[in-house]
Amino acid sequence: EDEEKSKVVLPLDVQAGLSGVYSKDQSHDDLPFLWYIPRSGGGMVKNILSNCKDLIVASEVGASVAKNDKLSIIEVAGHKYVNVDTTTEAGIREAKSKELATSGLAELVVSPRLQEAAGLFGPSKRGRAFTLIR
């Protein structure tokens, strides 16, 4: 009974797009999703993954430099970003309409909007969420 009380149940729309914590990703096909919580160190994680691991990031950076009708990778200060904004509701809607998750362009999606951003993912390309809380 105590175990049942301690379970956290996410809204169904979040569950629909994101893989479960204990589910295995045998094919390594899930797209990493950083749920960014301001002032918790998530910015540092984003920078490390972009700068040190050279991942192509979908966040607010790409859209602030170049927006167009088609998804593309742009370079900013030597780092690669997708030209969408995954930090606003309007940007997430646009990224979803352009099929960001299944496009294969982004190697990391970053957003402070867990529920809305979970809608970017689906059965054919699930998100694998992680966050940093301090």
C-alpha positions as MATLAB code, in Angstrom:
seq = 'EDEEKSKVVLPLDVQAGLSGVYSKDQSHDDLPFLWYIPRSGGGMVKNILSNCKDLIVASEVGASVAKNDKLSIIEVAGHKYVNVDTTTEAGIREAKSKELATSGLAELVVSPRLQEAAGLFGPSKRGRAFTLIR';
ca = [
       0.000    0.000    0.000;
       2.820    2.447    0.850;
       4.455    1.656   -2.491;
       1.263    2.628   -4.330;
       1.164    5.971   -2.515;
       4.728    6.787   -3.504;
       4.182    6.262   -7.246;
       4.132    9.420   -9.332;
       1.629    9.305  -12.160;
       2.217   11.667  -15.050;
      -0.635   12.998  -17.207;
      -1.526   10.677  -20.091;
      -0.316   13.111  -22.762;
       3.118   13.165  -21.117;
       3.173    9.368  -20.819;
       2.205    9.023  -24.494;
       5.348   10.763  -25.736;
       7.991    9.832  -23.192;
       9.507    6.459  -22.418;
       9.086    5.104  -18.926;
      11.986    5.359  -16.508;
      12.371    1.608  -16.315;
      11.655    0.814  -19.959;
      14.636   -0.394  -21.941;
      15.693    1.341  -25.144;
      17.252   -1.682  -26.820;
      17.691    0.056  -30.185;
      18.951    3.301  -28.602;
      16.317    5.126  -30.619;
      14.824    7.388  -27.910;
      15.589   11.093  -28.298;
      17.089   12.646  -25.136;
      14.851   15.353  -23.664;
      16.247   17.701  -21.020;
      13.422   19.090  -18.921;
      15.085   22.388  -18.118;
      14.296   23.821  -14.694;
      15.633   27.389  -14.342;
      18.399   27.959  -11.783;
      18.914   24.242  -11.200;
      22.046   23.635  -13.245;
      20.233   22.540  -16.412;
      21.915   25.322  -18.390;
      25.275   23.847  -17.499;
      24.122   20.389  -18.640;
      22.864   21.880  -21.921;
      26.204   23.607  -22.479;
      28.195   20.458  -21.706;
      26.101   18.369  -24.097;
      26.367   21.005  -26.816;
      29.978   22.089  -26.309;
      31.710   18.915  -25.117;
      29.588   16.150  -26.639;
      28.901   18.121  -29.849;
      25.186   17.274  -29.842;
      22.784   19.072  -32.186;
      20.369   20.818  -29.818;
      16.755   21.910  -30.251;
      16.159   24.745  -27.768;
      15.593   28.480  -28.183;
      18.994   29.231  -29.708;
      18.412   28.074  -33.280;
      15.152   29.977  -33.739;
      16.664   33.189  -32.408;
      19.207   33.124  -35.242;
      17.366   31.622  -38.211;
      13.720   30.803  -38.795;
      12.308   29.414  -41.986;
       9.623   27.037  -43.187;
      11.904   24.025  -43.208;
      13.802   22.414  -40.349;
      17.530   22.891  -40.671;
      20.704   22.817  -38.629;
      22.444   26.109  -38.038;
      25.758   26.874  -36.435;
      26.116   29.431  -33.649;
      29.552   30.105  -32.190;
      30.771   26.720  -33.399;
      27.816   24.755  -31.971;
      24.907   23.201  -33.862;
      21.230   23.910  -33.268;
      17.942   23.135  -34.981;
      16.068   26.269  -36.078;
      13.069   25.833  -33.758;
      12.198   27.200  -30.324;
      11.243   24.413  -27.912;
      10.922   26.777  -24.955;
       7.598   28.448  -25.879;
       4.146   27.009  -26.554;
       4.070   28.527  -30.049;
       7.560   27.225  -30.805;
       6.668   23.731  -29.606;
       3.538   23.729  -31.798;
       5.693   24.766  -34.764;
       8.328   22.115  -33.981;
       5.605   19.473  -33.751;
       4.071   20.527  -37.078;
       7.526   20.226  -38.662;
       7.953   16.771  -37.081;
      11.096   17.652  -35.138;
      11.354   14.347  -33.257;
      11.173   12.127  -36.331;
      13.265   14.439  -38.539;
      16.517   12.996  -37.206;
      18.071   16.474  -36.946;
      18.035   16.993  -33.188;
      20.181   14.870  -30.882;
      18.863   16.639  -27.765;
      15.621   18.522  -27.107;
      15.620   21.093  -24.290;
      12.492   22.707  -22.846;
      11.141   23.991  -19.541;
       7.641   22.941  -20.679;
       7.385   19.251  -19.822;
       3.759   18.685  -20.733;
       3.789   20.600  -24.022;
       7.201   19.294  -25.130;
       6.182   15.690  -24.453;
       3.773   16.166  -27.368;
       6.748   16.439  -29.723;
       7.344   12.724  -29.288;
       5.184    9.738  -30.101;
       5.163    5.993  -30.719;
       7.618    6.179  -33.633;
      10.114    8.405  -31.767;
       9.841    8.498  -27.995;
      11.504   11.025  -25.751;
      13.808    9.917  -22.921;
      13.404   12.634  -20.278;
      15.942   13.662  -17.701;
      16.377   16.722  -15.512;
      18.606   18.251  -12.892;
      17.091   19.448   -9.621;
      18.971   21.113   -6.827;
];
